[in-house]
Short mmCIF file of N, CA and C in Angstrom, two decimals:
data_model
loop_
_atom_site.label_atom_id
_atom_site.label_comp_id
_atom_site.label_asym_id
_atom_site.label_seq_id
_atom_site.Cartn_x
_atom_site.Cartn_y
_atom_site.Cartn_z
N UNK A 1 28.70 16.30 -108.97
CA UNK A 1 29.41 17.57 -109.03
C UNK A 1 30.04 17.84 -107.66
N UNK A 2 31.27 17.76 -107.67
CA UNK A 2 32.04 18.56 -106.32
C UNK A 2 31.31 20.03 -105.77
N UNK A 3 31.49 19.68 -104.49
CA UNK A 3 31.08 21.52 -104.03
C UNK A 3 32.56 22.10 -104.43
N UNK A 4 32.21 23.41 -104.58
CA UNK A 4 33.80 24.62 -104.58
C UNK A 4 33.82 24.96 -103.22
N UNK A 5 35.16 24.99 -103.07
CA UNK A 5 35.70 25.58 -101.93
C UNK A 5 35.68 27.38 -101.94
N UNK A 6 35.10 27.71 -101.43
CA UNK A 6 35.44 29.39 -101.48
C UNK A 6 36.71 30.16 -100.59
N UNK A 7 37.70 30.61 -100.66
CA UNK A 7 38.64 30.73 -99.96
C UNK A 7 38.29 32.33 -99.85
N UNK A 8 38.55 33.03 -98.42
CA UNK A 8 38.18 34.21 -97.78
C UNK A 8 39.58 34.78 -97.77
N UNK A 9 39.20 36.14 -98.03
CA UNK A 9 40.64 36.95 -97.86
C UNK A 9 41.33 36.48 -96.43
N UNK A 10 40.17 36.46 -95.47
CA UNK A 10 40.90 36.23 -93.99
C UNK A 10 41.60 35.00 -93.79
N UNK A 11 41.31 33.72 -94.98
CA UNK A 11 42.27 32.89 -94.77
C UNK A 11 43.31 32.25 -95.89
N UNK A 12 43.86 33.71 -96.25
CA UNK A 12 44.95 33.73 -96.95
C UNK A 12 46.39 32.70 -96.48
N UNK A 13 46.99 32.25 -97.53
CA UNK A 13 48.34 31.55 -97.21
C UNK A 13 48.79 32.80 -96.80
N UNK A 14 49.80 31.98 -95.12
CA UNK A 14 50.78 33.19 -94.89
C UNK A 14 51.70 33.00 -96.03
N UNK A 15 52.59 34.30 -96.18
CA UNK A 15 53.81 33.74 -97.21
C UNK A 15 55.70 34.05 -96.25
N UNK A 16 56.16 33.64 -97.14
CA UNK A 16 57.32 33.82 -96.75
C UNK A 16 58.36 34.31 -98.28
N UNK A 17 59.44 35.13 -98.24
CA UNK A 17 60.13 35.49 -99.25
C UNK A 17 61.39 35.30 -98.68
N UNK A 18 61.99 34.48 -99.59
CA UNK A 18 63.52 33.86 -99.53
C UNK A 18 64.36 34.43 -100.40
N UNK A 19 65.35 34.88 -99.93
CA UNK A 19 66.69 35.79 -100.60
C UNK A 19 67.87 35.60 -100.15
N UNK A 20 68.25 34.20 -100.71
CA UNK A 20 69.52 33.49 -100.08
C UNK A 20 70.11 33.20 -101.49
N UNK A 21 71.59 33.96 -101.40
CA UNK A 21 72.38 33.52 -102.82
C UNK A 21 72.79 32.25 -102.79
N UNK A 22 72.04 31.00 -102.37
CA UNK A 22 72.58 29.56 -102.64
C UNK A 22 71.17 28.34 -102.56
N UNK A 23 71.21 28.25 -103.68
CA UNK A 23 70.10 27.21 -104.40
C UNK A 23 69.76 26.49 -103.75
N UNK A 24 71.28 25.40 -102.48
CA UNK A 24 70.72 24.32 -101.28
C UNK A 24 69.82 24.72 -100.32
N UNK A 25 70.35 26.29 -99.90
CA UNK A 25 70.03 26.66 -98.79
C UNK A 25 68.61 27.16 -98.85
N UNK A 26 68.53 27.73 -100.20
CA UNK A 26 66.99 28.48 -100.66
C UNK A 26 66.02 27.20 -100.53
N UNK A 27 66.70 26.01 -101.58
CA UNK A 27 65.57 24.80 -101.39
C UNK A 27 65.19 24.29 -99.81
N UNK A 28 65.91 24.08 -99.35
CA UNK A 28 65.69 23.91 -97.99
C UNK A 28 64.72 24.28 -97.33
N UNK A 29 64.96 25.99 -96.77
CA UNK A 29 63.75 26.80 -96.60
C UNK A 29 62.75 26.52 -97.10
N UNK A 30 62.42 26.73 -98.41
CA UNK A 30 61.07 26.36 -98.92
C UNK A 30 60.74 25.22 -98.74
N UNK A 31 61.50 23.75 -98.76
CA UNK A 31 60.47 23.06 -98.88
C UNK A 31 59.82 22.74 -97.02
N UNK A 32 60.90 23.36 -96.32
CA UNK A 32 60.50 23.57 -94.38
C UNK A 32 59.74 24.44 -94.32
N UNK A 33 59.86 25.64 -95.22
CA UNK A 33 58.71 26.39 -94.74
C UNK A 33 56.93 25.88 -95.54
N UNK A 34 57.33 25.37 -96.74
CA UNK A 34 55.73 24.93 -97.34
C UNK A 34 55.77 24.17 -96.62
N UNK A 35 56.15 23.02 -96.18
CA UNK A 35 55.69 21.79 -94.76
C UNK A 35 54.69 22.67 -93.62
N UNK A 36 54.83 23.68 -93.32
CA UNK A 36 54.71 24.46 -92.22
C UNK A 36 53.38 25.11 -92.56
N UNK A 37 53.21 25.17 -94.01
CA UNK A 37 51.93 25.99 -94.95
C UNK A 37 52.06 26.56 -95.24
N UNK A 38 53.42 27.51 -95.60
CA UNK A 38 53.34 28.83 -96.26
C UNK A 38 53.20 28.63 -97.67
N UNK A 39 52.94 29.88 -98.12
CA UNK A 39 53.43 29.97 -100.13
C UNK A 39 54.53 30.47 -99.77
N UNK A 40 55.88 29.99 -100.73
CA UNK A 40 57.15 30.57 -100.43
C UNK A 40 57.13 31.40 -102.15
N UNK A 41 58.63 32.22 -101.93
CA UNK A 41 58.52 32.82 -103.06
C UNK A 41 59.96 32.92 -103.25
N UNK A 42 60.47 33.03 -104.08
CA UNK A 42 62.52 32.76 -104.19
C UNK A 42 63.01 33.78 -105.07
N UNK A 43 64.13 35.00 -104.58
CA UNK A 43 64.80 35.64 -104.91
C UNK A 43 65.95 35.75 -104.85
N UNK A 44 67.29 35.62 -105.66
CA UNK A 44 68.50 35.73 -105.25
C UNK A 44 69.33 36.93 -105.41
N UNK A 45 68.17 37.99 -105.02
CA UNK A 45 68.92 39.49 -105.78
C UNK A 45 68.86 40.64 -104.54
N UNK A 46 69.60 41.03 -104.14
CA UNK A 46 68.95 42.29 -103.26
C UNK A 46 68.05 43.42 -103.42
N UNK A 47 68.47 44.23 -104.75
CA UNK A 47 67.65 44.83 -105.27
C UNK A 47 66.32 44.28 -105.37
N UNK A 48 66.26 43.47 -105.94
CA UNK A 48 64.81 43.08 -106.35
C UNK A 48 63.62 42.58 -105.44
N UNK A 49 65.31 41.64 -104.47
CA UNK A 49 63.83 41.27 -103.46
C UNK A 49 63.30 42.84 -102.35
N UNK A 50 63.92 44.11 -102.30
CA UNK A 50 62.99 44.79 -102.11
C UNK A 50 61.81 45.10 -102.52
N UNK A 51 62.24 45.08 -104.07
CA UNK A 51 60.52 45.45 -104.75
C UNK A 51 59.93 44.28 -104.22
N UNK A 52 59.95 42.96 -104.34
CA UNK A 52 59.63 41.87 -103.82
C UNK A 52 58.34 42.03 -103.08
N UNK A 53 59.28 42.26 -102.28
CA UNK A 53 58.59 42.51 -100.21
C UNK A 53 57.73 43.70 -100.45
N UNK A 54 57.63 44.58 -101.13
CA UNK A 54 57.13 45.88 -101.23
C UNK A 54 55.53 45.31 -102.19
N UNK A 55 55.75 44.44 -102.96
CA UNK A 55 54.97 43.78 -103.68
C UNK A 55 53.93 42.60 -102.76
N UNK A 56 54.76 41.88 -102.24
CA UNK A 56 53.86 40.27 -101.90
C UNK A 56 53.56 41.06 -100.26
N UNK A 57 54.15 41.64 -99.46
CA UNK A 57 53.95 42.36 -98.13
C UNK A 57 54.32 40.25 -97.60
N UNK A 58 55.19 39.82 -97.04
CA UNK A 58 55.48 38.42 -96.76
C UNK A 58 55.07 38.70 -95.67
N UNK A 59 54.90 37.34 -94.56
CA UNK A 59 54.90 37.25 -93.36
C UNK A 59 56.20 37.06 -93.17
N UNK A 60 57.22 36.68 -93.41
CA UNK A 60 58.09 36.53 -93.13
C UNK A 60 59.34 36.57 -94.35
N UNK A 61 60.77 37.30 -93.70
CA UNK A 61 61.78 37.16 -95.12
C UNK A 61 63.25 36.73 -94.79
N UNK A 62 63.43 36.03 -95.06
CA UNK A 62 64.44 34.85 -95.01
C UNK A 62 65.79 35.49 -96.11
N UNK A 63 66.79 35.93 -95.52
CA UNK A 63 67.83 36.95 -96.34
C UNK A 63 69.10 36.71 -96.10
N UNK A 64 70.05 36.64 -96.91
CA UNK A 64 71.57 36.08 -96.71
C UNK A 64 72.28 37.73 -96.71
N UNK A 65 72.97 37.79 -96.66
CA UNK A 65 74.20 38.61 -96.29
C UNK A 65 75.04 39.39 -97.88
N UNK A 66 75.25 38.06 -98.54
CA UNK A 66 76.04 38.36 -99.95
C UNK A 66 74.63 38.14 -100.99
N UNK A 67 74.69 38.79 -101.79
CA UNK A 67 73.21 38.95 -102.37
C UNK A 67 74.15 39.77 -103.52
N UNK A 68 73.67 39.37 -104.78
CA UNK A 68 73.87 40.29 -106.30
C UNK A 68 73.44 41.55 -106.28
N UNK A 69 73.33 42.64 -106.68
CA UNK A 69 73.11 43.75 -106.59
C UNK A 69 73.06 45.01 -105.22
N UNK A 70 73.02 43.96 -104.68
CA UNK A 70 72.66 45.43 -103.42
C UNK A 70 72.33 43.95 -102.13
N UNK A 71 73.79 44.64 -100.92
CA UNK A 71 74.03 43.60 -100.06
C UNK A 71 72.60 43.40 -99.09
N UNK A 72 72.37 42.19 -98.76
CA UNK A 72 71.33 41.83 -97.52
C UNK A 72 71.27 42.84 -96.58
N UNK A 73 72.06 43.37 -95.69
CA UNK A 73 71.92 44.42 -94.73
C UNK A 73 71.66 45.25 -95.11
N UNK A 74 71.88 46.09 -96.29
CA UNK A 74 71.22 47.21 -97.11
C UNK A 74 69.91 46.88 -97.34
N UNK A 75 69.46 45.79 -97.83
CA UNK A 75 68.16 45.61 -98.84
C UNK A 75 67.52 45.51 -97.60
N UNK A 76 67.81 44.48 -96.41
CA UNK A 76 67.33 44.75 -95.02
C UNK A 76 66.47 45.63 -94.62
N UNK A 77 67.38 46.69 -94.30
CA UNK A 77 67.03 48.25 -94.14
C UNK A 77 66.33 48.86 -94.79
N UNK A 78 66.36 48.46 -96.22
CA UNK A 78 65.75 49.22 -97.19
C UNK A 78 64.00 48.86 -96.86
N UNK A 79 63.97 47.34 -96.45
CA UNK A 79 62.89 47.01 -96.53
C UNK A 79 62.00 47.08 -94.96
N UNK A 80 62.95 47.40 -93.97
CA UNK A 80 62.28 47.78 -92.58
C UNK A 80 62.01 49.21 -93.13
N UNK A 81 62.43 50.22 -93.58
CA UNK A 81 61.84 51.64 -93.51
C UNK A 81 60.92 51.76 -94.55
N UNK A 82 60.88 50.04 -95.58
CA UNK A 82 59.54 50.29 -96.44
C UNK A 82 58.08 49.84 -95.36
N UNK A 83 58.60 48.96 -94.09
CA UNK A 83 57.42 48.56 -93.57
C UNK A 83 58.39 48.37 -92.32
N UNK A 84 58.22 48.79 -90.94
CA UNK A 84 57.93 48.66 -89.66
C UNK A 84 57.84 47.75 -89.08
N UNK A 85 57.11 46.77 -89.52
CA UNK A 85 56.75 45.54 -88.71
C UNK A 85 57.34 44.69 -90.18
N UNK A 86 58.06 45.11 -90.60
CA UNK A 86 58.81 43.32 -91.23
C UNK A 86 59.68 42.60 -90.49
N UNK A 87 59.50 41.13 -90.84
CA UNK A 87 59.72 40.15 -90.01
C UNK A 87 60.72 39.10 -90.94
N UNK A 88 62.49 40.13 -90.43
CA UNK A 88 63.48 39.45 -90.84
C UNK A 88 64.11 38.05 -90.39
N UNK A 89 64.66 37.16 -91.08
CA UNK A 89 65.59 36.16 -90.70
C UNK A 89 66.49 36.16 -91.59
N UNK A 90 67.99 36.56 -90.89
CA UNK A 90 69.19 36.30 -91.24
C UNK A 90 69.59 35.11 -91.49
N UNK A 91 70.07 34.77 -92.71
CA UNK A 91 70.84 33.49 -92.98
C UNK A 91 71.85 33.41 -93.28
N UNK A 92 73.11 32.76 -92.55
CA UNK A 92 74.65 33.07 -93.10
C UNK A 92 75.14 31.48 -92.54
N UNK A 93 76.83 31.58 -93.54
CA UNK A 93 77.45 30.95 -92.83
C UNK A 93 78.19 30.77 -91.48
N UNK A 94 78.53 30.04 -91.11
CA UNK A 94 79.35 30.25 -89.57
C UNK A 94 80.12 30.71 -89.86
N UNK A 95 81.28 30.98 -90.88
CA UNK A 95 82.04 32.52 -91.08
C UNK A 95 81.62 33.62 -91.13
N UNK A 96 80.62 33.47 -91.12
CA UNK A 96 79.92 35.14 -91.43
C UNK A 96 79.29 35.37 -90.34
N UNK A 97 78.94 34.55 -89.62
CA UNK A 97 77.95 34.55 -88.29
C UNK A 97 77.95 36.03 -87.75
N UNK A 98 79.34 36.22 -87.11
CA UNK A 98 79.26 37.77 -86.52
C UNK A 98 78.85 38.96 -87.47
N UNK A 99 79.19 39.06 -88.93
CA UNK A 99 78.71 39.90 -89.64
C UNK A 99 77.57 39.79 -89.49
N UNK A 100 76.89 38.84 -89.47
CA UNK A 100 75.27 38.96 -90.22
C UNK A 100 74.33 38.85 -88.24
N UNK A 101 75.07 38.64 -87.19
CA UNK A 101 74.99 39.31 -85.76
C UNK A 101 74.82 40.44 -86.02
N UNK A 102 75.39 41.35 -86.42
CA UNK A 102 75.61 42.83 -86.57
C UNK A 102 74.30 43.35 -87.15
N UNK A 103 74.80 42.34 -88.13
CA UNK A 103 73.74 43.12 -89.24
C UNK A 103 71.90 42.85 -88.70
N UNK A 104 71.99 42.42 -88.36
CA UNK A 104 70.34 41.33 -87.72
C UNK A 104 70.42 42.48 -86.71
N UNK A 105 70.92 42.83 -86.04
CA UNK A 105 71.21 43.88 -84.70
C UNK A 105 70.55 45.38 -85.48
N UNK A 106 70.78 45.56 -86.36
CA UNK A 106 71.43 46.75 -87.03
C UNK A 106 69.68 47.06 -87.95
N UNK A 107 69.07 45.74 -88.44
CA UNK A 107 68.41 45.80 -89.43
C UNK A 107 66.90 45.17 -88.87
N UNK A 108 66.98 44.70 -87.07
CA UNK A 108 65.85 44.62 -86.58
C UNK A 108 65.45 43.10 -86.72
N UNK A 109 66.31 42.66 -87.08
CA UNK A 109 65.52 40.79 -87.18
C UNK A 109 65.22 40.04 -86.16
N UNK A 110 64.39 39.42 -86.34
CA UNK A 110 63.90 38.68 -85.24
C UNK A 110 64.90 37.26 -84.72
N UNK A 111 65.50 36.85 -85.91
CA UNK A 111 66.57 36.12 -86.06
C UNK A 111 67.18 35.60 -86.53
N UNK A 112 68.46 34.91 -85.88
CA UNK A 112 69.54 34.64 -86.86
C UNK A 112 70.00 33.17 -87.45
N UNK A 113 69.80 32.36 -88.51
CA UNK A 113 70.07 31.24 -88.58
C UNK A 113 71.53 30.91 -89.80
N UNK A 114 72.33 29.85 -89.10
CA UNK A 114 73.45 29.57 -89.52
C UNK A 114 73.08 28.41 -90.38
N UNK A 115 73.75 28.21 -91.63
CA UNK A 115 73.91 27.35 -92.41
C UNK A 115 74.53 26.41 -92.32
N UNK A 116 74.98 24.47 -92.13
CA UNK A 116 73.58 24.37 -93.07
C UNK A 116 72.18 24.42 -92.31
N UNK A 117 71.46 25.06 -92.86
CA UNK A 117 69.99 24.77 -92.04
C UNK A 117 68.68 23.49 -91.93
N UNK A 118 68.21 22.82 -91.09
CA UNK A 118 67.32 21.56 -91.17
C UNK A 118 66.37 22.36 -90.23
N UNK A 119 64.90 21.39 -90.40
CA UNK A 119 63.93 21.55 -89.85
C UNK A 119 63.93 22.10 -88.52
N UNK A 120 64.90 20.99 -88.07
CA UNK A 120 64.38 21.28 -86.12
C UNK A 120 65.52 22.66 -85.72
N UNK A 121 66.56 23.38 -86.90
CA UNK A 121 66.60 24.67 -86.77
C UNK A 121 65.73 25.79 -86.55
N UNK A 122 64.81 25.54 -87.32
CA UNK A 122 63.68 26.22 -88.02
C UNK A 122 62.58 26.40 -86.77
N UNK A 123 62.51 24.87 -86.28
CA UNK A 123 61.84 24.64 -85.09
C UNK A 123 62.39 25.27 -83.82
N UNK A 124 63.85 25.11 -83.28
CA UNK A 124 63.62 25.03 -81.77
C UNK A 124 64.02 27.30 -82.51
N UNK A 125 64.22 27.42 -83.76
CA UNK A 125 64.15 28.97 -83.47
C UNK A 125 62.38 29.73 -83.29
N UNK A 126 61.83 28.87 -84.01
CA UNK A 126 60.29 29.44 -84.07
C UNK A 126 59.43 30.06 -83.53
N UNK A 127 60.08 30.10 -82.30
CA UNK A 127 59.47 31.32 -81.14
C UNK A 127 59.94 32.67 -81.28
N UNK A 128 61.58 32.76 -81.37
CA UNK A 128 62.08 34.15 -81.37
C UNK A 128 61.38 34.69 -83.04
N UNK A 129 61.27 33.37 -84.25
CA UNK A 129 61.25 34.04 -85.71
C UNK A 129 59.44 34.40 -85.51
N UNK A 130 58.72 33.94 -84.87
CA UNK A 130 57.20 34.75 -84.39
C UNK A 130 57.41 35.65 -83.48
N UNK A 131 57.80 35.76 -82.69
CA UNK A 131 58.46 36.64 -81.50
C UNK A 131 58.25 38.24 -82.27
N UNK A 132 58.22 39.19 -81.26
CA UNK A 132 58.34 41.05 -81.32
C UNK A 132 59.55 41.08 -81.89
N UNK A 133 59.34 42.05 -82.83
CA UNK A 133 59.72 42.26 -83.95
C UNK A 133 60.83 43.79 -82.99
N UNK A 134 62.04 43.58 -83.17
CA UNK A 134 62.55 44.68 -82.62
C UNK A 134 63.07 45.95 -83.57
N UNK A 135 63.45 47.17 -82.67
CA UNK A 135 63.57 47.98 -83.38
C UNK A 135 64.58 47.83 -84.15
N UNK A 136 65.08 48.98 -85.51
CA UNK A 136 66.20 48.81 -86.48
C UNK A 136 67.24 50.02 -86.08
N UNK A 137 68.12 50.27 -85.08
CA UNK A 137 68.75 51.01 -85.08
C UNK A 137 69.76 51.39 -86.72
N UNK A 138 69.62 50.50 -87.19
CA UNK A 138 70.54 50.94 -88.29
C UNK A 138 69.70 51.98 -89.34
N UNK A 139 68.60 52.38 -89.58
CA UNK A 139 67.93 52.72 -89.93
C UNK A 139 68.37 54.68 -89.80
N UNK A 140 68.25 54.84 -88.85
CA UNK A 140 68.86 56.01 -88.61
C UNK A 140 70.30 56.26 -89.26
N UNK A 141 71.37 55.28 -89.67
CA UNK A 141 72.55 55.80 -90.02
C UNK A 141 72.15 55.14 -92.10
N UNK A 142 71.12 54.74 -92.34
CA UNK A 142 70.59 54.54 -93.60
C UNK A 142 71.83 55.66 -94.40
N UNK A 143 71.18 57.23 -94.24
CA UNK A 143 71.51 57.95 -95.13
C UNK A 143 72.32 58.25 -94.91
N UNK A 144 73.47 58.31 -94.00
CA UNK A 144 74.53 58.70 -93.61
C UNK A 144 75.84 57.52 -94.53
N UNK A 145 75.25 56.16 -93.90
CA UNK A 145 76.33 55.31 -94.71
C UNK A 145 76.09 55.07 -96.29
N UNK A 146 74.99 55.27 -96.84
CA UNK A 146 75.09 55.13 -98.64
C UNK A 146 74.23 56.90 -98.64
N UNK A 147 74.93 57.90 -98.96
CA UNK A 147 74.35 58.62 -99.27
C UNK A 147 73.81 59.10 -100.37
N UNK A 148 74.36 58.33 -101.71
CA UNK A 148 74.07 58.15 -102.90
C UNK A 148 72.91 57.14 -103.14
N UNK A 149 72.13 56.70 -102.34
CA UNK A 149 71.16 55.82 -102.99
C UNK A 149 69.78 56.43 -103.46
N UNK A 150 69.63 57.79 -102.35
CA UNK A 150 68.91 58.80 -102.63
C UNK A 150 68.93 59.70 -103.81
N UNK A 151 70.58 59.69 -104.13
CA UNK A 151 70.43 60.38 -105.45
C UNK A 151 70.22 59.26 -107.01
N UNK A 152 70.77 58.32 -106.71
CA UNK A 152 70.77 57.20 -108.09
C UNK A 152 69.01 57.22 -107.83
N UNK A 153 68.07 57.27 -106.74
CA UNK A 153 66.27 57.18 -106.99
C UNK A 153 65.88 58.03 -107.76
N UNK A 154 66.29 59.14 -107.13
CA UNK A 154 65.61 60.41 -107.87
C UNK A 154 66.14 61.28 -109.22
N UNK A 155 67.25 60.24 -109.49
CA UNK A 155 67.56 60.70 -111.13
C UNK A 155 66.28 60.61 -112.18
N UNK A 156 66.11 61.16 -113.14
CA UNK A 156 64.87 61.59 -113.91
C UNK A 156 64.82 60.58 -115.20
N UNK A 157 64.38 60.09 -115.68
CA UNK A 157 65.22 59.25 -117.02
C UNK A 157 65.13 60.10 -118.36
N UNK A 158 65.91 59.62 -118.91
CA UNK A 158 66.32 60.29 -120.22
C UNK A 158 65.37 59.95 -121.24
N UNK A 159 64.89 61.24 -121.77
CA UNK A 159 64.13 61.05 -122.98
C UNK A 159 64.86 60.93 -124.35
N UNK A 160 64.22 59.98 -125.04
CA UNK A 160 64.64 59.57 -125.95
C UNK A 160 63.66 60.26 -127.05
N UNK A 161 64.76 60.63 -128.69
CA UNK A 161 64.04 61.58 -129.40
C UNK A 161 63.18 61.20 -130.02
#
């Protein structure tokens, strides 16, 4: 008979949550970040991967810019004022680089990686993506630039007869 392994809350898989609208770039990540030991988890939605993150609490979240429902820098934000200490990485193309600069600026990430992405990306960034987690100045202009997101929450739903 094998002994069982007992696994302790304290030595939980870190995880990581990926929210990159492109299948190469998502596979990638995951299979660099499970090399590394994480459990990865794959979303290509903005909306959702907030509930996501609000759900799994990741060690880390790996987020593109153009995202279906609700853009990366929004869902970003959405998800630093759901938690404080989340621990963003921007992923874009080198056309987008300065947007998603901004936005990483704006939304508190620890950092920024350009596509296509390989390991020793992953690597020589791995200090700044463990690294202090900085503040989100964009956070403050949240309600100012979508001021309707507050009202589409707190609509009531319709009863049906």
């Amino acid at each position: 008979m094998k002994p069982t392994r007992i696994v302790m809350a304290t030595e939980a898989e870190p995880t990581v949550l990926i929210v990159v609208d492109n299948r190469i770039t998502s596979g990638r990540l995951k299979s660099v970040m499970e090399n590394k030991g994480f459990k990865t988890h794959v979303c290509e939605d903005g909306d959702k991967a907030v509930d996501e993150y609000v759900k799994l609490r990741p060690d880390i979240i790996f987020i593109g810019l153009d995202l279906p429902t609700l853009d990366g820098h929004i869902a970003a934000l959405e998800i630093r004022e759901s938690d404080r200490k989340a621990r963003i990485v921007f992923v874009s193309s080198r056309t987008r680089r300065n947007k998603a600069e901004d936005a990483a600026y704006s939304a508190g990430a620890v950092a920024n990686l350009t596509t296509p992405i390989s390991k020793s990306d992953i690597e020589k960034n791995w200090e700044l993506i463990q690294g202090n987690i900085p503040e989100a100045p964009g956070l403050a202009d949240l309600d100012k630039i979508y001021p309707d997101l507050d009202k589409l929450e707190k609509k009531e739903p319709i009863n049906s007869p």
